[in-house]
Amino acid sequence: MERYRVRGSKSHIPKKLLFPLSYGPSSSSLLHILDGHLQGQYERMKKVAYELVVVHIDLYVTEEDREFSARKLEQFKAQYPRHRFISHGLEESLKLKEIDWNALGISRFSHIGCPNGKLQHYLASIKSPTDRADIVIILLTRLLVRIGINNSCSCILFGDSTTKLAEKTLTETAKGRGIALPWQICDEASAYGIGFNYPMRDLLKKEIVKYVSITPCLESLIIHEQVASISANPKSVTINDLMLQYFQSSEEDYPGIVANVVRTASKLSVASDNTKNCCGICGIPCCLNEYTSQYSHQPLETTKLAERPGLEPSFCHGCVKLISR
Amino acid sequence: MAPANCEKCKLTRALVIRSKNFQKLCKRCFIFVFEEEIHNTITTAELFSPGERIAIGASGGKDSTVVASVLKTLNERYHYGLDLILLSIDEGIKGYRDDSLETVKRNAIQYEMPLKIVGYDELYGWTMDQVVEAVGKKGNCTYCGVFRRQALDRGAKMLGITHVVTGHNADDLAETIIMNLLRGDLPRLARSTNIITGDKLSEVRRSKPLKYAYEKEIVLYAHHKKLDYFSTECIYSPEAFRGSARSLIKNLERIRPSAILDIIRSGEDIANLISEELSNNSNCQSQKKTQASDHSYEEDIGGCGGFNKGASGGEMILLEKKLQENEKAVSNGTELFSSLAITISQNNITEKSKVALSSTKKAPRKHFRQTLGTCVKCGYMSSQETCKACNLLEGLNKNRPKIEVQIDIEDQLSPTVRKINSSVLAPG
C-alpha cells in the first residue's frame, strides 16, 4: 500500500480501489485496517490518497440467503460509513461478453427464465464438485474485474492471506494451470487490464483470526468459516477443500513452508510468448505447450475436441475440463 | 447395469477402467493402449536413437519390471534398434535385496537381456547392513539414496553405456513437483519435469519413459501380463515414513484422477516461467534437456518401491527450521541497516532509514548458481569439490573402530589392490 500514501502524492484526485468483501475474517480485517488508515490520513492531511468501493458478490440462491447478506452489508455500512458499498449477484456474470458461453453450454441470449435460475441450472448440471467450484471462482473473478472497470477503479484489493495464496498455488497447480500462477499470485499487473493487489499477503490466516478475536467490533461483524476437514464422502470433496485443509494444518506446524510456497510462486515470471491467445473461459493468457500438451490432455477429450471443426482451441489446460461434452 | 463392452474393439467385455480418463477397455486393448502411450512418449521426446545401448535400472520392483517389459515389446514392435541391458544395484540388505535380485535374474532370463549387478561393497566398501549398524536406522536412507544414484551411473560407465532408463512414473513425478513447490526449489522443479536429464555431452543421461503412466495402471499392466516382480518394501524404511506430499497426491487422485497429469503439466509450464537466472537452462542445447548438476531430490523417489523417504515428517521439520533460520538472517540484516542509520544525525534518521530499507528491498537478490564439476576424489560429477558419496564415505570410515591398520580406502584403487584391502578388512 506504499503507493497510496498521501505525502508525495502529486495527484489531487484520490484513486478508486475496488474492495471485494466476503464477510470473512481476511477481507473484513483488511477493511477495518484500511478504514483506520484512511481516517488517519484525513485527520492529518484533510485529504486521502485513495477511496474504497466495497463490493459483495452473492453466490447463494435462496431468498433467505440474499436477505441475510443484505442485512450483513448494512451492518458493515453502519460500521464503516465512509465508503461506498455495492452488492451484486453472481448471475450478473452471465452478461459478460468476454466469456465463451457456447463452450460452457449456456445460451445466454435466450430469454427463457431469470438469470439466477439459468446460472443455478448450469451449476447443478456440472457433475464434478471440483469443476463446479472452479467455474464459480472464475465467474466471480471476471465479474469483479467488470465491476471494477465500470466503477473506474484502477486496482482490486484482495484480502488473501499467505495461507490463501499458498492454497491457490497448489490448487491451480493440481488443475493444470501452472502457466497462470504469476497472474494469480503476484501483485500489480493482472491478465485483465486492472491491477490486483494482495496487501495481506505476508500474514498467515491464523494470525488474522487472532487479530479478529482481539478486535471487538470485528468479532460481531464477520462470518466465521468452518475449519476445513475432509469429509468421509470423497465424491463431495473438491481440490480446493483438500488444499484448504492441507494448508490449515501446515500453518500450525510449519508456517515457514506456507510462506515459502508463496515466495516461490512470486519468483515466476509471466510467459512472454503468445500473450495474444487468452483462454475463452478464465481469460488468462495461455500458450500452447507443443511438446507435451497433446499427451497431458486426456485422450478422450482430445478426441472430442478434434471432432469440432469450427472450434478454435483457445482454452487453457485447466479450463478444457469445463467445456461441455 | 449391463456389463459394458470395450470402447476400443467393441467385441470383448471391458475389464479395466482407466483411472486417467475412465476409459473402459478389455485386457488386450488395455495392454496395447498402455504400450502405445509409452511409445508416443518415447518418440515425442526422442529419447532413443537407433543402435543405442540402454541400461534399465532394475530393482525387481513393479516399475522397473514394467519398463523393461514395455521397452522389450516396443523395441521389437517398432524396431527401435536398441541394445537393452539390465543394471541392478545390490545395496547389501539381507532378506530384501538378495530376494529382489533373484527376481531380476529371472527377469533377465525371461526378457533375454544381459544383467549387470553392482554392489555397494564393491564400490564403497560398505553394505547397507553395515551402514545401518554404524549410523542406525534413522538416517540410513540418506546414505542409501546418495550411494545408489552414483552407483547407477558408475555401473553404466563400467558397461560403457551413456543412457540409463528408470521406472519413475507419473505419481512419482507429481509428488516431486509438489514437494519442490513446498521446498521452494525452482531449479530442481525445472530439472525434475524434464523427461531426460543431461544432454549428449553428459557422461550418463537418465530418462523416464513411464513419465505419464499412472502407478495404478502400471500395477494393472503387470497384473494382466502376469509379470514377475518383487513387492516387499525395504526393511530399513518402514511405511511410517510416507511423506505428506505422497498422501496429498493420493488424496488429489481420489478427488480427480486427472490431477496427477495436471500437476505434471503445471510443472512443465512452471519450468518455462522460471527466469534463466534461477535455472541452468541457458547452458542447454534445448529446453527439453537440462544439465544434470544435482540429482539429489528428483531421483530419491521410486527407488525402493515408490515410497518417498526423503519427504517424511522429519524433512518437513528440518525444512521449517531452515526457513526460520533464513527469516532470522534476513531480519538481522535489516537490523544492521537500522543500527547503521542511527549513527546518522538525528534529523535525518527517519528518511535515510527508509531510503536504506527501500534500497535493501529493491536490490536484486543474488542467486547462487550451481556449476557442474568433478569430485577431486573419485571423478564423479559434483557441484562441490568432493561429491556427496565421498563425504559420507569419509564420515563412515573415520568412525570405523575395528580397523587396526590405518588404511585409506581410495575409490580409484585398481582391482588388485582393492582385493588386498578387502582381505585385510575381512577379519574386522
Coordinates of N, CA and C in Angstrom, one line a residue, chain B residues 168-183 185 188-189 191-193 208 245-246 249 263 297-302 308:
Chain B
H168 N 10.6 -44.3 -13.0 CA 9.8 -43.2 -12.4 C 8.5 -43.0 -13.1
N169 N 7.4 -43.0 -12.4 CA 6.1 -42.9 -13.1 C 5.4 -41.5 -12.8
A170 N 4.2 -41.3 -13.3 CA 3.5 -40.0 -13.1 C 3.3 -39.7 -11.7
D171 N 3.0 -40.7 -10.9 CA 2.7 -40.4 -9.5 C 4.0 -39.9 -8.8
D172 N 5.1 -40.5 -9.1 CA 6.4 -40.1 -8.5 C 6.7 -38.6 -9.0
L173 N 6.5 -38.3 -10.2 CA 6.8 -37.0 -10.7 C 5.9 -35.9 -10.1
A174 N 4.6 -36.2 -10.0 CA 3.7 -35.3 -9.4 C 4.1 -35.0 -8.0
E175 N 4.5 -36.0 -7.3 CA 4.9 -35.8 -5.9 C 6.2 -35.0 -5.8
T176 N 7.1 -35.2 -6.8 CA 8.3 -34.4 -6.8 C 8.0 -32.9 -7.0
I177 N 7.0 -32.7 -8.0 CA 6.7 -31.3 -8.3 C 6.1 -30.6 -7.0
I178 N 5.1 -31.3 -6.4 CA 4.5 -30.7 -5.2 C 5.6 -30.4 -4.1
M179 N 6.5 -31.4 -3.9 CA 7.5 -31.3 -2.9 C 8.4 -30.2 -3.1
N180 N 8.8 -30.0 -4.4 CA 9.7 -28.9 -4.7 C 9.0 -27.6 -4.6
L181 N 7.7 -27.5 -4.9 CA 7.0 -26.3 -4.6 C 7.0 -25.9 -3.1
L182 N 6.8 -27.0 -2.3 CA 6.8 -26.7 -0.9 C 8.1 -26.3 -0.4
R183 N 9.2 -26.9 -1.0 CA 10.5 -26.5 -0.6 C 11.0 -25.2 -1.2
D185 N 12.1 -24.9 -4.2 CA 13.3 -25.2 -5.0 C 12.9 -25.2 -6.5
R188 N 15.3 -27.2 -9.1 CA 15.2 -28.6 -9.1 C 13.8 -29.0 -9.7
L189 N 12.8 -28.2 -9.5 CA 11.5 -28.5 -10.1 C 11.6 -28.5 -11.6
R191 N 14.3 -29.1 -13.4 CA 15.0 -30.3 -13.8 C 14.2 -31.5 -13.8
S192 N 13.4 -31.6 -12.7 CA 12.6 -32.9 -12.5 C 11.5 -33.1 -13.5
T193 N 11.0 -32.0 -14.1 CA 9.9 -32.1 -15.0 C 10.4 -32.6 -16.4
K208 N 13.0 -41.2 -18.3 CA 11.8 -41.7 -17.6 C 10.7 -42.0 -18.6
A245 N 3.7 -35.2 1.1 CA 3.4 -34.9 -0.3 C 2.7 -36.1 -1.0
R246 N 3.2 -37.3 -0.6 CA 2.6 -38.5 -1.2 C 1.1 -38.7 -0.8
I249 N -0.9 -36.3 -2.8 CA -1.1 -36.8 -4.2 C -2.2 -37.8 -4.3
I263 N -0.9 -31.9 -12.6 CA 0.3 -31.4 -11.9 C 1.5 -31.4 -12.8
Y297 N 17.1 -34.7 -5.2 CA 15.8 -35.0 -4.8 C 15.0 -35.8 -5.8
E298 N 15.1 -35.3 -7.1 CA 14.2 -35.9 -8.1 C 14.4 -37.4 -8.2
E299 N 15.6 -37.9 -7.9 CA 15.8 -39.3 -8.0 C 15.6 -40.1 -6.7
D300 N 15.3 -39.4 -5.7 CA 15.1 -40.1 -4.4 C 13.9 -41.0 -4.5
I301 N 12.9 -40.6 -5.2 CA 11.6 -41.3 -5.2 C 11.6 -42.5 -6.1
G302 N 10.8 -43.4 -5.7 CA 10.7 -44.6 -6.6 C 11.8 -45.6 -6.6
N308 N 8.4 -42.5 -0.6 CA 9.3 -41.3 -0.6 C 9.8 -41.1 0.8

